[in-house]
C-alpha positions as a printed Julia matrix, in Angstrom:
554×3 Matrix{Float64}:
   0.02  -0.2     0.57
   1.32   3.92   -0.76
   2.28   5.15    2.58
   1.12   7.9     1.7
  -2.79   6.55    1.24
  -2.52   4.89    4.07
  -5.85   6.55    5.35
  -7.47   5.97    1.67
  -6.68   3.77    0.22
  -9.16   1.34    1.98
 -11.5    3.08    0.79
 -10.92   3.31   -2.36
  -8.83   0.55   -3.97
 -10.93  -3.08   -5.23
 -13.81  -3.65   -6.59
 -15.5   -3.57   -3.39
 -15.21  -0.11   -2.98
 -16.86   0.35   -6.12
 -20.32   2.0    -3.78
 -17.5    4.07   -2.47
 -16.32   5.84   -5.85
 -19.56   5.62   -7.53
 -20.26   8.79   -5.08
 -16.79  10.0    -5.25
 -17.32  10.66   -9.09
 -21.5   12.65   -8.0
 -19.29  14.51   -6.09
 -16.5   15.51   -8.6
 -13.65  12.67   -8.74
 -12.04  11.04  -12.4
 -10.34   8.75  -12.47
  -6.92   9.94  -11.7
  -7.72  11.01   -7.94
  -8.38   8.01   -6.63
  -4.72   6.76   -6.79
  -3.81  10.68   -5.03
  -3.56  11.19   -1.43
  -6.88  12.92   -0.76
  -6.57  16.22    1.99
  -9.45  17.36    3.79
  -9.52  21.27    3.96
 -11.74  22.02    6.72
 -12.54  25.8     6.12
 -14.14  28.39    8.62
 -16.15  30.44    6.93
 -18.35  32.26    7.46
 -21.1   35.47    6.47
 -21.47  35.33   10.75
 -18.26  37.4    11.39
 -15.53  39.76    9.27
 -13.36  36.67   10.92
 -14.5   34.36    8.29
 -16.06  36.55    6.44
 -12.51  35.99    3.34
 -12.17  31.66    4.12
 -13.1   30.83    1.59
 -10.94  31.87   -1.0
  -8.31  30.98    0.96
 -10.01  28.11    0.92
  -9.88  27.8    -2.66
  -6.78  29.15   -3.06
  -5.38  26.09   -0.43
  -7.13  23.27   -3.37
  -6.36  25.16   -6.16
  -2.87  24.06   -4.2
  -2.8   20.14   -2.74
  -4.05  19.47   -6.48
  -1.02  20.78   -8.21
   1.1   19.35   -6.52
  -1.18  15.0    -7.86
  -2.96  15.06   -4.15
  -6.83  15.09   -4.12
  -8.53  18.05   -2.15
 -11.81  17.96   -0.68
 -13.08  20.8     1.58
 -15.44  20.52    3.85
 -17.13  23.5     6.71
 -17.49  23.0    10.19
 -19.14  25.99   11.9
 -17.42  29.4    13.49
 -19.55  31.91   15.63
 -18.44  35.36   16.42
 -16.35  36.35   20.12
 -17.63  40.0    19.04
 -20.86  40.23   18.11
 -22.0   37.96   20.91
 -20.36  39.91   23.81
 -22.1   41.17   26.29
 -24.71  38.2    25.46
 -26.71  35.07   26.88
 -24.8   34.13   22.65
 -21.31  34.56   24.18
 -22.44  30.8    25.98
 -21.83  29.26   23.0
 -18.01  31.17   21.9
 -15.83  27.97   24.06
 -18.9   25.61   23.73
 -17.35  26.1    19.64
 -13.83  25.22   19.85
 -15.45  21.5    20.82
 -17.74  21.0    18.18
 -14.98  23.09   15.34
 -12.77  19.75   16.67
 -15.48  17.47   16.69
 -17.05  17.93   13.24
 -13.14  18.36   11.33
 -12.54  15.07   13.94
 -15.43  13.64   12.9
 -15.33  14.66    9.18
 -11.98  13.23    8.21
 -11.69  10.1    10.56
 -15.17   9.18    8.95
 -14.22   9.93    4.95
  -9.71   9.03    5.26
  -8.43  11.54    4.0
  -4.43  11.21    4.19
  -3.94  14.59    5.47
  -5.34  17.44    6.8
  -5.61  21.28    5.96
  -7.61  23.79    8.78
  -8.55  27.28    8.22
  -9.19  29.56   11.74
 -10.09  32.83   11.63
 -12.31  34.28   14.45
 -10.67  33.1    18.3
 -11.82  29.63   19.17
 -11.44  28.56   15.48
  -8.29  28.59   15.78
  -7.78  25.85   19.42
 -10.63  23.94   17.62
  -8.67  23.07   14.69
  -5.47  22.08   16.33
  -7.56  20.05   19.1
  -8.89  18.06   16.03
  -5.48  17.4    14.26
  -4.65  17.0    16.6
  -7.29  13.69   18.17
  -6.69  12.62   13.79
  -3.04  13.1    14.22
  -2.16  13.14   10.18
  -0.04  15.31    8.25
  -1.68  18.02    9.3
  -1.09  22.01    8.53
  -2.6   25.07    9.77
  -3.53  28.04    7.87
  -4.16  31.5     9.78
  -7.35  33.5     7.76
  -4.88  36.89    9.36
  -6.0   40.13   10.85
  -7.88  42.48    9.73
  -6.19  45.93    8.62
  -6.71  49.37   11.38
  -9.71  51.53   11.11
 -10.25  55.35   11.18
  -7.97  57.43   13.52
  -5.93  53.68   14.35
  -9.92  52.04   15.57
  -9.97  48.66   16.26
 -13.96  46.66   17.84
 -11.75  47.41   21.42
 -11.67  50.58   20.69
 -16.56  50.68   20.17
 -15.93  48.81   22.73
 -14.13  51.94   25.51
 -15.89  54.17   23.5
 -19.36  53.0    24.63
 -17.79  52.86   27.72
 -16.75  56.91   27.56
 -20.2   57.2    26.02
 -22.21  56.79   29.26
 -19.74  59.04   31.32
 -20.94  60.81   28.72
 -17.86  62.06   27.22
 -19.11  61.88   23.92
 -21.33  61.95   22.16
 -24.37  58.78   21.02
 -22.75  60.42   17.22
 -19.43  60.7    17.91
 -19.9   57.01   19.36
 -22.22  55.86   15.21
 -18.93  57.28   14.07
 -16.8   55.1    15.65
 -19.28  52.54   15.38
 -19.7   53.34   11.2
 -15.18  52.55   10.65
 -13.9   51.07   13.36
 -14.13  47.76   11.13
 -13.21  48.88    7.4
 -13.58  44.31    6.61
 -12.65  40.98    6.59
 -10.36  39.47    9.01
  -9.23  38.65   13.15
  -9.81  42.18   15.47
  -5.81  44.25   15.0
  -4.86  43.44   18.57
  -3.08  41.49   20.4
  -6.37  40.09   21.52
  -6.59  36.84   21.21
  -7.37  35.93   17.42
  -3.75  37.6    16.96
  -1.74  35.49   20.3
  -3.8   32.2    19.08
  -2.6   32.49   15.94
   0.98  33.68   16.58
   0.72  30.33   19.32
   0.2   28.46   16.26
   3.29  29.53   14.28
   5.54  28.96   16.66
   4.48  25.44   17.54
   5.61  24.98   14.43
   1.78  24.54   13.04
   1.14  27.07   10.49
   4.51  28.14    7.58
   6.32  30.38    9.35
   5.43  34.41    9.08
   1.63  32.79    7.97
   0.48  34.26   11.82
   0.55  38.2    11.05
  -0.3   38.28    7.6
  -2.47  40.83    6.86
  -6.2   39.25    6.03
  -6.82  41.13    2.48
  -2.97  40.76    1.24
  -0.53  38.82   -1.53
   1.44  37.76    1.37
  -1.92  35.65    2.95
  -3.06  34.55   -0.87
   1.23  33.31   -1.12
   1.26  31.53    2.55
  -2.09  29.33    1.11
  -0.38  29.07   -2.53
   2.4   27.33   -0.51
   0.49  24.65    1.67
   0.21  22.23   -1.5
   4.07  21.2    -1.57
   3.5   21.51    2.29
   1.06  19.56    2.86
   3.07  16.81    0.04
   6.29  17.32    2.59
   5.17  16.0     5.57
   3.0   12.91    3.29
   6.19  11.98    2.14
   8.53  11.55    6.02
   5.02  10.85    7.52
   5.22  14.33    9.83
   2.13  14.16   12.17
   1.46  16.87   15.06
   2.87  14.99   17.8
   6.14  15.44   15.95
   5.68  18.26   16.08
   3.7   19.87   18.8
   6.09  18.08   21.64
   6.46  19.41   25.31
   9.96  21.58   24.22
   7.6   23.37   20.8
   4.65  24.89   23.52
   7.84  25.55   25.98
   8.23  27.94   23.03
   4.72  28.81   22.09
   4.32  29.5    25.87
   7.38  32.41   25.65
   5.97  33.18   22.01
   3.46  34.8    23.23
   4.58  36.59   26.84
   6.38  38.28   24.77
   3.75  39.87   22.65
   1.93  40.65   24.96
  -0.61  37.84   23.95
  -3.85  37.24   26.16
  -5.83  34.7    29.31
  -7.21  33.41   26.51
  -3.8   31.1    26.22
  -3.09  29.69   28.27
  -6.36  27.54   28.52
  -6.41  26.68   24.44
  -2.68  25.44   24.93
  -3.6   23.8    27.77
  -6.58  21.98   25.38
  -3.97  21.84   23.18
  -0.97  19.68   24.49
  -3.78  17.33   26.4
  -5.21  16.67   22.6
  -1.76  14.96   21.06
  -0.81  13.46   25.23
   1.82  16.03   26.85
   1.95  16.8    29.6
   1.07  20.44   30.1
   0.07  22.01   33.38
  -0.82  25.47   33.91
   1.81  26.51   36.7
   3.75  25.8    34.46
   3.47  29.03   31.96
   3.76  30.54   36.0
   7.58  28.39   35.93
   8.37  29.73   32.84
   7.62  33.3    32.91
   9.36  33.67   35.26
  12.36  34.8    32.68
  10.01  35.16   30.13
   9.53  39.01   29.12
   7.45  41.36   27.01
   8.76  42.6    24.65
   5.43  44.13   21.75
   3.54  47.48   22.69
   0.72  46.33   20.89
  -2.37  46.4    21.54
  -4.51  46.44   24.21
  -2.68  47.3    27.61
  -0.21  48.23   23.96
  -0.75  51.04   21.41
   0.18  49.5    18.34
  -2.11  46.26   16.03
  -1.03  43.19   13.85
  -0.88  45.15   10.63
   1.45  47.44   11.74
   3.93  44.83   12.97
   3.55  42.34   10.3
   4.81  45.62    8.77
   8.18  45.08   10.26
   8.35  41.61    9.44
   5.55  39.43   12.15
   6.31  37.19   14.83
  10.0   35.25   12.63
  12.31  38.49   13.45
  10.94  38.24   17.49
  11.07  34.64   17.72
  15.1   34.77   16.15
  16.03  37.18   19.08
  14.59  35.36   22.63
  16.3   32.56   20.2
  19.54  33.83   19.99
  18.71  34.57   24.27
  18.15  30.86   24.51
  15.39  31.55   25.5
  13.6   28.61   22.76
  14.22  25.14   22.29
  15.49  24.95   18.45
  15.5   21.52   17.6
  11.96  21.68   17.49
   9.95  19.66   14.34
   7.91  22.32   12.13
   5.48  21.96    9.19
   7.79  22.5     6.88
   9.79  19.69    7.72
  12.53  21.89    8.73
  13.61  22.38   12.37
  12.44  26.0    14.0
  16.3   27.33   14.05
  16.31  26.4    10.38
  13.67  27.86   10.0
  14.45  31.43   10.73
  18.27  31.56    9.62
  17.77  34.1     7.09
  14.64  35.32    9.21
  16.57  40.13    8.95
  16.69  41.59   12.58
  14.3   44.05   12.79
  14.12  47.32   11.31
  16.6   50.17   14.32
  13.98  53.01   14.09
  11.47  50.26   14.65
   8.91  50.73   18.18
   6.3   48.13   18.77
   9.61  45.38   19.45
  11.22  46.54   22.24
  15.2   44.16   22.56
  15.77  41.42   25.46
  17.78  43.75   26.25
  15.54  46.42   27.35
  12.44  44.51   28.53
   8.89  46.64   28.66
   8.27  44.34   31.69
  11.2   41.56   32.34
   8.84  38.96   33.41
   5.42  37.16   31.85
   2.49  39.77   32.03
   0.46  36.27   32.57
  -0.08  35.54   36.31
  -1.39  32.39   37.83
  -1.81  33.49   41.33
  -3.22  30.43   43.61
  -4.9   31.63   47.04
  -8.45  30.0    49.12
 -10.13  32.54   46.96
  -8.33  30.09   43.58
  -7.39  27.0    45.25
  -7.11  25.52   41.82
  -5.27  28.31   40.55
  -6.1   32.03   38.31
  -5.12  33.26   35.73
  -4.22  37.76   35.66
  -2.72  39.41   32.85
  -1.11  42.04   35.24
   1.17  44.43   32.52
   2.72  46.39   35.83
   0.5   49.22   35.07
  -1.89  48.93   36.74
   0.53  48.06   39.46
   1.18  44.83   41.7
  -1.09  44.31   44.05
  -4.58  45.05   44.89
  -6.57  45.07   48.27
 -10.92  46.19   47.47
 -13.92  45.46   48.61
 -16.23  43.18   46.96
 -18.94  44.32   44.77
 -20.14  40.23   44.0
 -22.7   40.81   40.26
 -24.21  37.05   39.71
 -23.67  37.65   36.22
 -22.16  39.46   33.78
 -25.79  41.62   33.38
 -25.72  42.91   36.6
 -22.15  43.9    36.43
 -22.64  45.8    33.04
 -25.19  47.99   34.77
 -23.63  48.83   37.27
 -21.28  50.4    35.49
 -23.43  51.61   33.56
 -24.71  53.21   35.75
 -21.78  54.78   38.05
 -22.21  52.29   40.77
 -18.75  50.92   41.26
 -16.18  53.21   43.63
 -12.95  53.55   43.43
 -11.87  50.8    45.06
 -13.34  48.16   44.26
 -12.84  44.71   43.61
 -16.24  43.84   41.33
 -16.28  39.9    41.43
 -18.33  38.39   38.78
 -19.43  34.22   39.11
 -21.66  31.54   37.54
 -19.72  32.27   34.41
 -17.37  29.35   34.46
 -17.84  26.04   31.87
 -19.94  24.64   34.43
 -21.52  27.71   35.56
 -22.56  30.29   32.2
 -22.53  27.26   30.88
 -19.96  27.99   28.76
 -17.92  30.65   30.51
 -19.07  33.88   28.49
 -15.58  36.07   27.8
 -16.02  39.6    30.06
 -15.25  43.19   27.27
 -18.3   45.13   27.61
 -17.65  45.57   31.41
 -13.98  45.76   31.15
 -13.94  48.02   28.41
 -16.86  50.53   29.93
 -15.04  50.63   33.0
 -11.83  51.66   31.31
 -13.57  53.32   29.15
 -14.91  55.82   32.27
 -10.96  56.09   33.06
 -11.43  53.91   36.44
  -8.79  50.82   34.95
  -6.79  51.62   37.25
  -8.92  52.28   40.39
 -10.41  48.37   40.68
 -10.11  45.09   40.12
 -11.91  42.69   38.46
 -12.62  38.46   39.51
 -14.19  35.94   37.89
 -14.63  32.52   37.09
 -15.28  33.53   33.1
 -12.67  34.18   30.93
 -11.53  37.23   30.09
 -11.13  38.25   26.47
  -7.19  39.43   24.78
  -9.32  42.65   24.17
  -9.46  42.83   28.42
  -6.81  45.16   30.25
  -6.96  46.24   32.59
  -6.3   44.89   36.86
  -8.31  42.34   35.38
  -7.93  38.25   37.14
 -10.04  35.31   35.13
 -10.66  31.54   34.78
 -10.92  31.83   38.92
 -10.67  28.1    40.44
 -13.13  26.45   41.82
 -16.0   27.68   40.1
 -19.02  29.51   41.79
 -20.5   26.69   40.37
 -19.05  23.65   41.65
 -19.03  25.77   45.04
 -15.83  27.83   44.94
 -15.09  29.93   47.34
 -16.08  32.93   44.41
 -19.56  31.63   44.95
 -19.87  32.41   48.87
 -18.28  35.86   48.26
 -20.52  38.91   50.23
 -20.39  42.48   49.71
 -17.63  44.6    51.73
 -15.23  41.08   52.18
 -11.59  42.63   51.77
 -10.07  40.65   48.99
  -5.68  40.8    48.05
  -4.53  40.16   45.4
  -0.91  40.26   44.88
   1.15  38.9    41.83
   4.24  38.53   43.03
   3.69  36.52   45.55
   1.18  35.37   43.4
  -1.73  35.13   46.08
  -5.58  35.34   45.39
  -7.39  35.6    48.69
 -10.32  36.42   50.35
  -9.6   37.9    54.22
 -11.99  36.11   55.95
 -11.63  32.96   58.65
 -11.77  29.33   58.35
 -14.76  29.77   60.99
 -16.54  32.0    58.91
 -15.92  29.89   54.85
 -16.69  26.94   55.93
 -20.48  28.6    57.56
 -20.75  29.57   54.44
 -20.47  26.84   52.81
 -22.72  24.78   54.7
 -26.13  27.73   53.42
 -25.13  28.2    50.3
 -27.46  26.85   47.33
 -26.37  27.32   43.72
 -29.0   30.76   42.82
 -28.81  29.34   38.9
 -29.59  25.48   38.42
 -27.69  24.03   35.36
 -28.93  24.15   31.71
 -31.3   20.77   30.76
 -31.61  21.15   26.99
 -29.51  21.06   24.61
 -25.63  21.87   23.6
 -24.91  24.14   26.91
 -26.04  21.46   29.21
 -24.07  18.28   26.91
 -21.13  20.59   28.28
 -21.07  21.21   31.07
 -21.78  17.71   31.67
 -18.95  17.16   31.2
 -16.94  20.17   30.16
 -13.18  20.04   33.38
 -12.4   22.77   35.56
 -10.45  25.79   33.83
  -7.22  25.14   34.89
  -7.1   22.04   33.13
  -8.2   23.29   30.18
 -11.89  22.85   30.5
 -11.49  19.5    28.01
 -14.21  17.91   26.8
 -12.27  14.59   26.59
């Protein structure tokens, strides 16, 4: 049997498979196609979001490239949802759930159709980890293609500009007409959100992991570069088939360490912790939440990118993208250079001819003078997070905070209080019952954090939740608190006025309550948000693990 056709051969070879071939002929197969390795192309195209509206155009280029390399492409679709559109609504409960649906659907189609290799193309936040989890489960020659970043809007704006504009409007700093003007010009066309938010964080993480072609993570969605990236896929997947290089050969413990260091250098999203844990689990790599803290001790923040910084991904791409950053880290001994990648070469070989950033650029600081000498992603533990919590602490908002709890049982209650100026300096905003089980679905808190920034309170309050934060969130924020409220965690027992201390230096988050008081509250606790009884949210709540394990479902 042809080693490149080890999955498709039993499906199409021999007289007994005539019926299978007959159906494939109806789907466009010709005689020669049955002798070619079949490559499934998973497209996350959808008109529900600008992140993915162009992806079938890219998928067409990918398929043409595959076919030109004496392979047979077979295009199929999986879903996407829009985090940005559903943000602040109950629809956002489906966001993290979609990661699992994407992974499950790619595994299901490829497994059933017996493709010899897979190319997955993703745009919005959950597409990327969803695709990688699916590819990891299947473990056959595979490549991920990023749909690309959106270009900057008018006046250097993006989606978070609009979100923070809502906070400015509710504070009477801008008029409704001014807010609408921002809304109409912030997003000029296709592509994922433009800062170092979750989509660009995960694209960069996957490039550093070795699962996408070099340079692909920073390219604009609408660009010749992105088209060329897609046209190079056919030769790359053919090479992987020749050498039988699989995701498990690439997604090693050392490669995950590289990925973590790169997203720290870029100032990436807290969601990367959740997703990388899940991706590692899929390929049997032991990666724990504590590893992010340990690796972070020697990983500097170098990028002045939004949300905490100034620049957008398009601007980083103009000076060379992520590759020169990786070469800087490699030269400082901060990357594992021998890791295999989808080029069939090692990381060191891929970076050999990469040129340094221009001398006058202001986006990436040298390792010798970082924006922050260690990670902005802090893993906190304490009586409020016995299993761990993830904080985004850039240093701009300080490294510790003690204040009085303002407790809310949903994001909606929180937004109402912020918009109506019911939050005061010194408050610790507590949003609970928004975890993987309690949501269900672990909603992101971009609207409330953006409203806080829009009211110029980012350095005056802290915000903690058992839910998540968007990559666009900034300020003194702590998410992924585990155990979550719905599972009996202490965050579910807090009351207004309780004193909370967050110390990023010591890595602690504690409610200043006596053990006796905590036990007393545990005995009287009743979950105020019973689980959803039917549908995908119900199934998700029943099987999903703790956020500290990556909210995995298998």
